[in-house]
Structure formats: C-alpha cells, structure tokens
Short mmCIF file of C-alpha atoms (C1' of nucleotides) in Angstrom, two decimals:
data_model
loop_
_atom_site.label_atom_id
_atom_site.label_comp_id
_atom_site.label_asym_id
_atom_site.label_seq_id
_atom_site.Cartn_x
_atom_site.Cartn_y
_atom_site.Cartn_z
CA MET A 1 58.61 -37.75 15.57
CA LYS A 2 59.67 -34.93 13.54
CA THR A 3 57.29 -31.96 12.37
CA GLU A 4 57.40 -32.21 8.68
CA LYS A 5 54.98 -31.95 5.69
CA ILE A 6 52.27 -34.54 5.92
CA PRO A 7 51.20 -36.06 2.63
CA GLU A 8 47.40 -35.81 1.95
CA ALA A 9 47.46 -39.44 1.57
CA THR A 10 48.28 -40.05 5.04
CA ILE A 11 45.29 -38.07 6.07
CA ALA A 12 42.95 -40.25 3.83
CA ARG A 13 44.42 -43.27 5.20
CA LEU A 14 43.93 -42.02 8.86
CA SER A 15 40.22 -41.75 7.97
CA VAL A 16 40.25 -45.28 6.84
CA TYR A 17 42.24 -46.71 9.58
CA SER A 18 39.83 -44.64 11.90
CA ARG A 19 36.83 -46.34 10.49
CA TYR A 20 38.39 -49.94 10.76
CA LEU A 21 39.28 -49.23 14.51
CA THR A 22 35.86 -48.13 15.18
CA LYS A 23 34.52 -51.46 13.81
CA LEU A 24 36.98 -53.38 15.89
CA GLU A 25 35.92 -51.61 18.85
CA LYS A 26 32.56 -52.53 18.40
CA GLU A 27 33.52 -56.19 18.12
CA GLY A 28 35.20 -55.72 21.62
CA ILE A 29 38.70 -56.17 20.50
CA VAL A 30 41.38 -54.34 22.59
CA LYS A 31 44.80 -54.27 20.61
CA ILE A 32 46.11 -54.82 17.28
CA SER A 33 49.41 -54.71 15.46
CA SER A 34 50.46 -52.59 12.56
CA GLY A 35 50.39 -55.65 10.34
CA HIS A 36 46.90 -56.72 11.37
CA ILE A 37 45.70 -52.96 10.46
CA ALA A 38 47.59 -53.10 7.25
CA LYS A 39 45.66 -56.32 6.66
CA GLY A 40 42.28 -55.08 7.50
CA ILE A 41 42.72 -52.15 5.21
CA SER A 42 44.55 -53.73 2.35
CA GLY A 43 47.68 -51.58 2.83
CA ASN A 44 51.33 -51.94 4.19
CA PRO A 45 52.47 -52.36 7.67
CA ALA A 46 55.38 -49.80 7.55
CA GLN A 47 53.09 -47.52 6.16
CA VAL A 48 50.82 -47.71 8.80
CA ARG A 49 53.36 -47.08 11.28
CA LYS A 50 54.76 -43.97 9.61
CA ASP A 51 51.22 -42.47 9.05
CA PHE A 52 50.81 -42.69 12.76
CA ALA A 53 54.63 -41.39 13.38
CA TYR A 54 53.86 -38.22 12.00
CA PHE A 55 51.61 -37.28 14.65
CA GLY A 56 53.39 -39.06 17.92
CA GLU A 57 54.27 -42.46 19.31
CA PHE A 58 51.03 -44.14 19.78
CA GLY A 59 51.98 -47.72 20.16
CA THR A 60 54.08 -49.89 22.37
CA ARG A 61 57.11 -51.82 21.05
CA GLY A 62 56.47 -55.47 21.11
CA VAL A 63 52.97 -55.43 21.74
CA GLY A 64 50.99 -52.97 19.12
CA TYR A 65 48.55 -50.29 19.79
CA LYS A 66 45.43 -50.04 22.11
CA ILE A 67 42.65 -49.71 19.63
CA VAL A 68 40.37 -47.33 21.62
CA GLU A 69 43.29 -45.19 22.66
CA LEU A 70 44.87 -45.11 19.05
CA ASN A 71 41.24 -44.18 17.29
CA ASN A 72 40.81 -41.50 20.09
CA ASN A 73 43.90 -39.95 18.86
CA ILE A 74 43.19 -40.43 15.21
CA LYS A 75 39.64 -38.81 15.78
CA ARG A 76 41.37 -36.03 17.34
CA ILE A 77 43.96 -35.36 14.57
CA LEU A 78 41.21 -35.11 11.98
CA GLY A 79 39.28 -33.00 13.91
CA LEU A 80 36.43 -35.37 14.60
CA ASN A 81 36.26 -34.57 18.40
CA LYS A 82 33.42 -31.95 17.83
CA VAL A 83 30.32 -32.09 15.80
CA TRP A 84 30.69 -30.46 12.34
CA ASP A 85 27.62 -28.60 11.17
CA THR A 86 27.25 -28.91 7.41
CA ILE A 87 25.01 -27.41 5.01
CA ILE A 88 24.13 -28.89 1.47
CA VAL A 89 23.75 -26.29 -1.48
CA GLY A 90 21.50 -27.74 -4.34
CA SER A 91 18.81 -29.93 -3.38
CA GLY A 92 18.86 -32.13 -6.60
CA ASN A 93 18.87 -35.60 -6.62
CA LEU A 94 22.38 -36.07 -5.38
CA GLY A 95 21.94 -33.43 -2.72
CA THR A 96 18.82 -35.00 -1.33
CA ALA A 97 20.50 -38.29 -1.33
CA LEU A 98 23.61 -37.01 0.73
CA ALA A 99 21.40 -35.27 3.16
CA GLN A 100 19.83 -38.55 4.20
CA TYR A 101 23.22 -40.44 3.99
CA ASN A 102 23.70 -41.96 7.37
CA GLY A 103 27.77 -42.36 7.16
CA PHE A 104 28.00 -38.56 7.54
CA SER A 105 26.39 -38.60 11.04
CA ASP A 106 28.24 -41.68 12.07
CA ARG A 107 31.49 -39.47 11.70
CA ASN A 108 30.35 -36.42 13.45
CA PHE A 109 29.13 -34.56 10.35
CA ASN A 110 25.61 -33.03 10.75
CA VAL A 111 23.64 -31.79 7.82
CA VAL A 112 21.87 -28.85 9.43
CA SER A 113 20.12 -27.33 6.12
CA LEU A 114 19.62 -27.46 2.44
CA PHE A 115 19.62 -24.71 0.03
CA ASP A 116 17.86 -24.71 -3.15
CA ASN A 117 16.33 -22.14 -5.77
CA ASP A 118 13.37 -24.33 -6.83
CA VAL A 119 10.24 -22.64 -5.45
CA GLU A 120 8.62 -26.11 -5.67
CA LYS A 121 10.83 -27.56 -3.09
CA ILE A 122 11.51 -24.59 -0.75
CA GLY A 123 9.95 -25.00 2.59
CA SER A 124 9.54 -28.91 2.08
CA ASN A 125 11.56 -31.36 4.27
CA ILE A 126 14.21 -34.11 3.53
CA GLY A 127 13.63 -36.13 6.73
CA ASP A 128 13.84 -33.63 9.21
CA ILE A 129 16.04 -31.07 7.29
CA GLU A 130 14.07 -28.16 5.81
CA ILE A 131 14.92 -26.99 2.29
CA LYS A 132 15.51 -23.44 2.39
CA SER A 133 15.76 -20.53 -0.15
CA ILE A 134 18.98 -19.84 -1.70
CA ASP A 135 18.30 -16.14 -1.19
CA ASP A 136 18.59 -16.86 2.62
CA LEU A 137 22.02 -18.55 2.37
CA GLU A 138 23.77 -15.44 3.57
CA GLY A 139 21.45 -14.76 6.49
CA TYR A 140 21.32 -18.38 7.69
CA LEU A 141 25.22 -18.25 7.79
CA ASP A 142 25.05 -15.01 9.73
CA ASN A 143 23.12 -16.81 12.41
CA ASN A 144 24.70 -20.25 12.46
CA GLU A 145 27.99 -21.45 12.88
CA VAL A 146 28.97 -23.49 9.68
CA GLU A 147 32.28 -24.23 8.36
CA ILE A 148 31.51 -26.90 5.98
CA ALA A 149 29.27 -26.86 2.91
CA ILE A 150 28.67 -29.44 0.05
CA LEU A 151 27.98 -28.13 -3.06
CA THR A 152 25.61 -30.19 -5.47
CA VAL A 153 24.73 -27.72 -8.08
CA PRO A 154 25.35 -27.61 -11.86
CA SER A 155 28.57 -26.66 -13.19
CA SER A 156 27.29 -23.42 -14.52
CA ASN A 157 26.57 -22.04 -10.71
CA ALA A 158 29.19 -23.84 -8.92
CA GLN A 159 31.74 -20.99 -8.89
CA THR A 160 29.16 -18.31 -8.01
CA LEU A 161 27.75 -20.33 -5.00
CA ALA A 162 31.34 -21.13 -3.84
CA ASN A 163 32.22 -17.36 -3.88
CA ARG A 164 28.99 -16.81 -1.73
CA LEU A 165 29.81 -19.41 0.77
CA ILE A 166 33.26 -18.26 0.98
CA ALA A 167 32.20 -14.53 1.38
CA LYS A 168 30.16 -15.79 4.27
CA GLY A 169 33.20 -17.49 6.05
CA ILE A 170 32.68 -21.20 4.96
CA LYS A 171 36.24 -22.99 5.30
CA GLY A 172 35.79 -26.22 3.60
CA ILE A 173 33.56 -27.05 0.54
CA LEU A 174 33.17 -30.66 -0.80
CA ASN A 175 32.19 -29.91 -4.42
CA PHE A 176 30.27 -32.70 -6.52
CA SER A 177 30.13 -30.59 -9.85
CA PRO A 178 32.35 -31.31 -12.70
CA THR A 179 34.07 -28.22 -12.77
CA VAL A 180 37.13 -26.93 -10.75
CA VAL A 181 36.13 -24.42 -8.05
CA ASN A 182 38.84 -21.95 -7.27
CA ALA A 183 39.03 -20.49 -3.67
CA PRO A 184 41.51 -18.73 -1.69
CA GLY A 185 44.39 -20.40 0.19
CA ASP A 186 42.52 -20.65 3.47
CA VAL A 187 39.43 -22.15 2.22
CA GLN A 188 39.87 -25.97 1.52
CA VAL A 189 38.14 -27.23 -1.60
CA ARG A 190 37.76 -31.08 -2.37
CA ASN A 191 36.39 -32.21 -5.80
CA ILE A 192 34.48 -35.54 -6.21
CA ASP A 193 34.55 -36.10 -9.76
CA LEU A 194 32.22 -38.99 -10.59
CA THR A 195 32.71 -39.15 -14.40
CA VAL A 196 36.65 -39.15 -14.01
CA ASN A 197 36.42 -42.07 -11.86
CA LEU A 198 34.12 -43.80 -14.51
CA GLU A 199 36.32 -42.93 -17.11
CA ILE A 200 39.56 -44.17 -15.61
CA LEU A 201 37.75 -47.58 -15.06
CA SER A 202 36.84 -47.42 -19.01
CA PHE A 203 40.42 -46.66 -19.79
CA ASN A 204 41.70 -49.67 -17.68
CA ILE A 205 39.15 -51.98 -18.82
CA THR A 206 39.71 -50.84 -22.66
CA LEU A 207 43.73 -51.34 -21.93
CA ASN A 208 42.96 -54.99 -20.35
CA ASN A 209 40.87 -55.95 -23.26
CA LYS A 210 43.83 -55.06 -25.80
CA GLU A 211 46.38 -57.06 -23.84
CA GLU A 212 44.14 -60.13 -23.91
CA MET B 1 56.96 -41.07 -27.54
CA LYS B 2 58.13 -44.18 -25.68
CA THR B 3 55.89 -46.66 -24.13
CA GLU B 4 56.29 -46.61 -20.27
CA LYS B 5 53.84 -46.74 -17.35
CA ILE B 6 51.47 -44.47 -17.30
CA PRO B 7 50.38 -42.52 -13.96
CA GLU B 8 46.89 -42.97 -13.03
CA ALA B 9 46.95 -39.40 -12.22
CA THR B 10 47.39 -38.77 -16.08
CA ILE B 11 44.50 -40.80 -16.89
CA ALA B 12 42.28 -38.58 -14.40
CA ARG B 13 43.75 -35.37 -15.92
CA LEU B 14 42.99 -36.72 -19.35
CA SER B 15 39.45 -36.90 -18.61
CA VAL B 16 39.48 -33.32 -16.98
CA TYR B 17 41.21 -32.14 -20.27
CA SER B 18 38.32 -33.82 -22.58
CA ARG B 19 35.64 -32.13 -20.55
CA TYR B 20 37.33 -28.99 -20.89
CA LEU B 21 37.94 -29.13 -24.65
CA THR B 22 34.38 -30.23 -25.09
CA LYS B 23 33.45 -27.04 -23.72
CA LEU B 24 35.76 -25.16 -25.94
CA GLU B 25 34.31 -27.17 -28.97
CA LYS B 26 30.97 -26.16 -28.13
CA GLU B 27 32.13 -22.61 -28.10
CA GLY B 28 33.51 -22.96 -31.40
CA ILE B 29 37.19 -22.34 -30.64
CA VAL B 30 39.52 -24.53 -32.91
CA LYS B 31 43.01 -24.65 -31.49
CA ILE B 32 44.87 -24.32 -28.20
CA SER B 33 48.27 -24.36 -26.62
CA SER B 34 49.33 -26.43 -23.66
CA GLY B 35 49.40 -23.06 -21.53
CA HIS B 36 45.93 -22.36 -22.00
CA ILE B 37 44.49 -25.88 -21.38
CA ALA B 38 46.66 -25.58 -18.07
CA LYS B 39 45.01 -22.21 -17.24
CA GLY B 40 41.46 -23.52 -18.11
CA ILE B 41 41.89 -26.49 -15.70
CA SER B 42 44.40 -24.97 -13.01
CA GLY B 43 47.17 -27.06 -14.04
CA ASN B 44 50.59 -26.69 -15.32
CA PRO B 45 51.84 -26.57 -19.17
CA ALA B 46 54.55 -28.80 -19.07
CA GLN B 47 52.47 -31.49 -17.49
CA VAL B 48 49.81 -31.16 -19.95
CA ARG B 49 52.25 -31.87 -22.68
CA LYS B 50 53.69 -34.64 -20.93
CA ASP B 51 50.41 -36.48 -20.37
CA PHE B 52 49.52 -36.10 -24.10
CA ALA B 53 52.89 -37.19 -25.10
CA TYR B 54 52.50 -40.83 -23.28
CA PHE B 55 50.23 -41.43 -26.19
CA GLY B 56 51.36 -39.66 -29.13
CA GLU B 57 52.45 -36.47 -30.73
CA PHE B 58 49.04 -34.55 -30.98
CA GLY B 59 50.25 -31.19 -31.28
CA THR B 60 52.23 -28.89 -33.80
CA ARG B 61 55.38 -27.19 -32.55
CA GLY B 62 54.81 -23.34 -32.79
CA VAL B 63 51.16 -23.79 -33.04
CA GLY B 64 49.52 -25.84 -30.63
CA TYR B 65 46.66 -28.35 -30.69
CA LYS B 66 43.66 -28.59 -32.83
CA ILE B 67 40.87 -28.97 -30.21
CA VAL B 68 38.69 -31.52 -32.16
CA GLU B 69 41.23 -33.68 -33.20
CA LEU B 70 42.79 -33.71 -29.60
CA ASN B 71 39.82 -34.14 -27.86
CA ASN B 72 38.86 -37.24 -30.40
CA ASN B 73 42.32 -38.79 -29.54
CA ILE B 74 41.85 -38.50 -25.72
CA LYS B 75 38.19 -40.01 -26.01
CA ARG B 76 39.48 -42.63 -28.08
CA ILE B 77 42.47 -43.19 -25.22
CA LEU B 78 40.00 -43.22 -22.47
CA GLY B 79 37.83 -45.85 -24.28
CA LEU B 80 34.69 -43.41 -24.72
CA ASN B 81 34.36 -44.17 -28.48
CA LYS B 82 31.77 -46.59 -27.81
CA VAL B 83 28.60 -46.53 -25.37
CA TRP B 84 29.08 -48.36 -21.89
CA ASP B 85 25.84 -49.81 -20.64
CA THR B 86 26.45 -49.72 -16.75
CA ILE B 87 23.96 -51.14 -13.99
CA ILE B 88 23.52 -49.60 -10.60
CA VAL B 89 23.22 -52.12 -7.76
CA GLY B 90 21.30 -50.58 -4.82
CA SER B 91 18.58 -48.38 -5.38
CA GLY B 92 18.65 -46.33 -2.18
CA ASN B 93 18.94 -42.64 -2.16
CA LEU B 94 22.50 -42.46 -3.61
CA GLY B 95 21.71 -45.19 -6.42
CA THR B 96 18.67 -43.48 -7.52
CA ALA B 97 20.31 -40.07 -7.60
CA LEU B 98 22.93 -41.51 -9.62
CA ALA B 99 20.55 -43.11 -12.01
CA GLN B 100 19.21 -39.74 -13.04
CA TYR B 101 22.68 -37.97 -13.11
CA ASN B 102 22.72 -36.40 -16.68
CA GLY B 103 26.68 -35.94 -16.37
CA PHE B 104 27.16 -39.90 -16.94
CA SER B 105 25.20 -39.93 -20.14
CA ASP B 106 27.04 -36.84 -21.50
CA ARG B 107 29.99 -38.93 -21.47
CA ASN B 108 28.83 -42.03 -23.04
CA PHE B 109 27.95 -43.90 -19.98
CA ASN B 110 24.36 -45.40 -20.02
CA VAL B 111 22.75 -46.83 -17.14
CA VAL B 112 20.57 -49.71 -18.29
CA SER B 113 19.30 -51.13 -15.21
CA LEU B 114 18.99 -50.59 -11.17
CA PHE B 115 18.91 -53.58 -8.66
CA ASP B 116 17.60 -53.76 -5.28
CA ASN B 117 16.14 -56.37 -3.00
CA ASP B 118 13.48 -54.31 -1.52
CA VAL B 119 10.27 -55.71 -2.76
CA GLU B 120 8.63 -52.45 -2.24
CA LYS B 121 10.77 -50.98 -4.88
CA ILE B 122 11.10 -53.53 -7.47
CA GLY B 123 9.20 -53.21 -10.51
CA SER B 124 8.75 -49.29 -10.12
CA ASN B 125 10.76 -47.00 -12.46
CA ILE B 126 13.35 -44.15 -11.83
CA GLY B 127 12.92 -42.24 -14.98
CA ASP B 128 12.89 -44.69 -17.63
CA ILE B 129 15.10 -47.10 -15.76
CA GLU B 130 13.25 -50.16 -14.20
CA ILE B 131 14.18 -51.49 -10.72
CA LYS B 132 14.76 -55.11 -10.80
CA SER B 133 15.07 -57.79 -8.13
CA ILE B 134 18.52 -58.31 -6.96
CA ASP B 135 17.75 -62.01 -7.60
CA ASP B 136 17.69 -61.40 -11.18
CA LEU B 137 21.11 -59.80 -11.44
CA GLU B 138 22.63 -62.84 -12.90
CA GLY B 139 20.05 -63.78 -15.34
CA TYR B 140 20.27 -60.01 -16.44
CA LEU B 141 23.87 -60.16 -16.73
CA ASP B 142 23.78 -63.54 -18.63
CA ASN B 143 21.46 -61.69 -21.52
CA ASN B 144 23.13 -58.33 -21.70
CA GLU B 145 26.40 -57.02 -22.28
CA VAL B 146 27.40 -54.89 -19.26
CA GLU B 147 31.24 -54.35 -17.97
CA ILE B 148 30.65 -51.56 -15.43
CA ALA B 149 28.80 -51.55 -12.37
CA ILE B 150 27.83 -48.94 -9.89
CA LEU B 151 27.86 -50.39 -6.22
CA THR B 152 25.66 -48.25 -3.97
CA VAL B 153 24.76 -50.83 -1.17
CA PRO B 154 25.68 -50.87 2.60
CA SER B 155 29.05 -51.78 3.61
CA SER B 156 27.88 -55.15 5.14
CA ASN B 157 26.92 -56.36 1.28
CA ALA B 158 29.48 -54.69 -0.78
CA GLN B 159 31.99 -57.56 -1.12
CA THR B 160 29.16 -60.13 -1.56
CA LEU B 161 27.55 -58.17 -4.24
CA ALA B 162 30.86 -57.29 -5.85
CA ASN B 163 31.59 -61.08 -5.69
CA ARG B 164 28.53 -61.87 -7.77
CA LEU B 165 29.17 -59.02 -10.29
CA ILE B 166 32.69 -60.26 -10.88
CA ALA B 167 31.36 -63.96 -11.07
CA LYS B 168 29.30 -62.55 -14.15
CA GLY B 169 32.03 -60.77 -15.94
CA ILE B 170 31.82 -57.42 -14.79
CA LYS B 171 35.15 -55.73 -15.32
CA GLY B 172 34.87 -52.52 -13.50
CA ILE B 173 33.07 -51.41 -10.34
CA LEU B 174 32.52 -48.14 -9.08
CA ASN B 175 32.15 -48.40 -5.26
CA PHE B 176 30.60 -45.82 -2.92
CA SER B 177 30.25 -48.05 0.00
CA PRO B 178 32.99 -47.04 2.85
CA THR B 179 34.45 -50.40 2.91
CA VAL B 180 37.40 -51.79 0.73
CA VAL B 181 36.18 -54.09 -2.14
CA ASN B 182 38.53 -56.76 -3.01
CA ALA B 183 38.86 -58.15 -6.63
CA PRO B 184 41.07 -60.05 -8.94
CA GLY B 185 43.54 -58.26 -10.83
CA ASP B 186 41.56 -58.04 -14.05
CA VAL B 187 38.84 -56.48 -12.37
CA GLN B 188 38.92 -52.57 -12.07
CA VAL B 189 37.66 -51.27 -8.43
CA ARG B 190 37.48 -47.65 -7.74
CA ASN B 191 36.17 -46.33 -4.41
CA ILE B 192 34.71 -43.05 -3.86
CA ASP B 193 34.72 -42.61 -0.12
CA LEU B 194 32.57 -39.67 0.62
CA THR B 195 33.43 -39.50 4.40
CA VAL B 196 37.18 -39.78 3.71
CA ASN B 197 36.76 -36.43 1.88
CA LEU B 198 34.86 -34.63 4.31
CA GLU B 199 37.50 -35.87 7.10
CA ILE B 200 40.41 -34.39 5.03
CA LEU B 201 38.33 -31.20 5.14
CA SER B 202 37.86 -31.12 8.89
CA PHE B 203 41.68 -32.07 9.32
CA ASN B 204 42.74 -29.10 6.89
CA ILE B 205 40.10 -26.82 8.42
CA THR B 206 41.30 -27.90 12.09
CA LEU B 207 44.90 -27.35 11.12
CA ASN B 208 44.23 -23.75 9.56
CA ASN B 209 42.44 -22.85 12.68
CA LYS B 210 45.24 -23.63 14.87
CA GLU B 211 47.83 -21.87 12.80
CA GLU B 212 45.82 -18.52 13.15
"C1'" DG C 1 59.97 -63.28 20.16
"C1'" DA C 2 57.25 -59.64 18.76
"C1'" DC C 3 56.42 -55.32 17.39
"C1'" DT C 4 57.07 -50.00 16.84
"C1'" DG C 5 59.64 -46.01 15.08
"C1'" DT C 6 62.71 -44.35 11.94
"C1'" DG C 7 66.73 -43.14 8.62
"C1'" DA C 8 67.88 -44.63 4.40
"C1'" DA C 9 66.99 -46.51 -0.20
"C1'" DG C 10 63.90 -46.87 -3.84
"C1'" DC C 11 60.41 -45.63 -6.53
"C1'" DC C 12 57.08 -42.83 -8.99
"C1'" DA C 13 55.40 -38.22 -10.63
"C1'" DT C 14 55.97 -33.33 -11.21
"C1'" DT C 15 58.54 -29.40 -12.86
"C1'" DC C 16 62.31 -27.41 -15.36
"C1'" DA C 17 64.82 -26.25 -19.30
"C1'" DC C 18 65.85 -26.50 -23.97
"C1'" DA C 19 66.43 -28.56 -28.49
"C1'" DG C 20 63.47 -28.88 -32.51
"C1'" DC C 21 59.92 -27.64 -35.38
"C1'" DT C 22 56.41 -24.17 -37.85
"C1'" DA D 1 58.67 -15.72 -32.22
"C1'" DG D 2 55.86 -19.38 -30.57
"C1'" DC D 3 54.86 -23.61 -28.78
"C1'" DT D 4 55.62 -28.96 -28.81
"C1'" DG D 5 58.08 -32.84 -27.13
"C1'" DT D 6 61.44 -34.76 -23.84
"C1'" DG D 7 65.59 -35.88 -21.21
"C1'" DA D 8 67.44 -34.38 -16.69
"C1'" DA D 9 66.68 -32.54 -12.24
"C1'" DT D 10 63.63 -32.16 -8.51
"C1'" DG D 11 60.38 -33.42 -4.96
"C1'" DG D 12 57.45 -36.27 -2.50
"C1'" DC D 13 55.51 -40.92 -1.11
"C1'" DT D 14 56.32 -45.57 -0.13
"C1'" DT D 15 58.85 -49.41 1.08
"C1'" DC D 16 63.00 -51.42 3.31
"C1'" DA D 17 65.53 -53.02 7.12
"C1'" DC D 18 67.23 -52.61 11.45
"C1'" DA D 19 68.08 -50.52 16.22
"C1'" DG D 20 65.11 -50.01 20.12
"C1'" DT D 21 61.84 -51.33 23.79
"C1'" DC D 22 58.69 -54.64 26.09
#
DNA sequence: GACTGTGAAGCCATTCACAGCT
DNA sequence: AGCTGTGAATGGCTTCACAGTC
C-alpha cells in the first residue's frame, strides 16, 4: 500500500461495498472474494481490490476477505464508526421526506432537527423530530454538535443558508437545490441534482430512439 | 466538429448550462462568452467550449454565444423539445415529495401518475395526481405513452418493479432505492444514492479533521 | 488451484495553447 | 482585441496481467 490520491469514485464504491457486505453479514456469510463482491455490485474484481488497496491489505491471498472484518474496516475509513447528528434545513416536501427516510439511520446518520421559515410548520413534528424556526438555527448550532446539514430549500435561498451554516461551523452540506453552492475548501459540498439526472435520461433515450 | 464518443459528464454539464442560460434569458441578457458561462457555473471556459463543440458550432469567434439560440440548441440536444410524461412508482414520503416538486415541470417533465400497493393510499390524490394501484401499472402503460419512470420503492422490490416497467416498454428509470437495478442495454438506469453521498461527506470530513 | 496486491498499460476526460474568425 | 473551435498535452481512473501467498 502506498499513500496517494484517492479517487472520489473509490469512496463512492466503498459505500456501496459496505452496504452489500452488511447484507451478506445478515445472511450469515463469513468470507468472500473480490470476484464475488464485483458480481454483487456489478463491478470489476481488479477495481474492488485496488479500491481496498488504497487503505491497507485487508484480504488473504488464495482465500479472500473476512466479511465482518472487511466491513468494519470500510466503515472506519468512511467515518461511520460514530453517529453523525444531522440537521435538515427546509421542511418542504423533500425535507420532510428525507427526515423520515430510514436509510440514513441505518448508516449512522441521525436527523436531529428540521428548520423552516413557515410559521404554520414551526413547532409541529415530523415523526419525533421537531420543526424549529430558521431564526433559531444559529442558537441551535451553538449548543449542539452538528457537522452535516442537508439543504432542501429553494435555489434562491440556498447560498444564503449555506453561508449561515458554514459560519456556524458546519463541515458538510448535502445540497438538493438546483444551484451550485460555493463553500471554502474545508467545507464539503455535495450536490444532488434531480433534474440533471432526468435530463441525462432524456438525452440517452432520445439518442437511442434516433439510432433505431 | 467531429463525431466521437460524448462523455457523460458533458451531458450533465449541458443540463447545468441550460438552467443557467434560462436564468440569464429571464434577466433579458442576450449574449455571453464561454468565460462568463464558466464563471456562472464554477467551471472552466475551455471545457464549456469543448462541450458545445461535440454538437456543432454554436458561437461566433470574437463575439460569443447568443443565449436564446444556444439554450434552444442545448434543450434540443437533451431531448427537452417535448414534454416527457413520467410516472412515479412508490408513493412513500420520497415518491410523494417528488410528485410535488416544481423543478421537474419547469424542465418539461410531467408527472402523470403515482403507483402504490397500499390500499389506504390508492384512490387518493397528491396535488392533482391520483395514486393508482400497482396492479394497474401494466394496464396504465398499455394505454398511455410513458417512457420515464421514477422508482421510489424499498430495495427489496426495486428490481421486480423495474422488470415490470421494462417489460412494458419503459426506456428510462431514475432509481432512488439503495440497490443496483439491472436493465438491458436499451433501457437507461440512473441511480441516485442518497446514503452514498452522505458517506462521501463523512469520509471527507473525517479526513479533514485528521489533517488538522 | 485460488485469490490477493500491484506495477504497467490502456483508456477517457480535462486543460492548455494557439490558429482562425469577427 | 476578443473570443471560438480544436489538436496536443496532461492528468486521472480503470483494467490487465502476473508475481506473491496461502
């Protein structure tokens, strides 16, 4: 193993491997080869091995990988050996849907609060998460250790709210609004752009239809 | 312009350019240079020009691009010069949230129906979209021209439902369940994996914290 | 014999740099 | 002078192929 730049694609795949390994763990399977991991997630065996090799030697030649041990290593690498308290800013349809999404808690992301500017919503609950006033955002972040925020507000407000989050020490933003959010280098931003993905579909379908 | 393989990243950027150009159009701006487009979407001018060059010569040397004309070209390339009727399969929190998301209709994607297997929900409306029984999926697709489906069902059902959609001629699937959906080559699948994106954030934050 | 770990090769996307046009 | 269009150079990721280990 050499220390070198790790492709972001590798990190994304580690997350996928881990979820697959967790499934196998539950089924009681004990060990697995890179070839079978690759088959399970529709990938390439050499790539699976190379992805792991950035971080250490987790397998045994001639044998394969012990699933529990490998998965623990991946979760540690991804920073999932702790619970990440997370807030959602914007309790519109998407924000409230994400607040109730089980997939996050399964992976150690715990939504602790929702923020909105709609007085009709403030004070009510989504599941057992209270919707708080956006005016209380700074106060909340002063008193609670939160490093990750999910941003589900209209494009027009996205950068302003991102700035407020960053000013209060938020280190990662998952942005769903269809606008690019800028942040200083020590703050991670990931954009999930729903319409871009639909438009890639429409491009490819249009292309396929022409080729027929 | 030469015909060659077009990077998928180029298609994703075309979608982003188009949204930015639409914004400028509304502001009444008439022409723009690759440098200004790049600034607007936090990109690189050479890349902007190269992305366009895959499809033709849309600009004028020494001058730049006419915004309306360029945007029309991009929208045509992306297949957005028609309305795409779309169904959502799975009317859980995420499915209903997406059904009400304005960003889709703004870009010519029209959600025409929601499907679910919960008898409590079937027959009720989300906005003006009726929730239909999943048993009626095939019948609906026989009688309505739909090429794109959004899949927001639990992982355990995702592949089965994808197969049913593909059997009825669906050409593109936007999959939100955290599982890989397989499809034949003429069917496009795009996966939006919410937890993968959170885990990339947690990896990067963990890495930054260590480096401090 | 089976499977990992890894240098080298191959492939693809981005960026540079400049000729060509207005 | 300003800006596009594009071949060439660069950089990065993926795949190959095989030595090393069990």
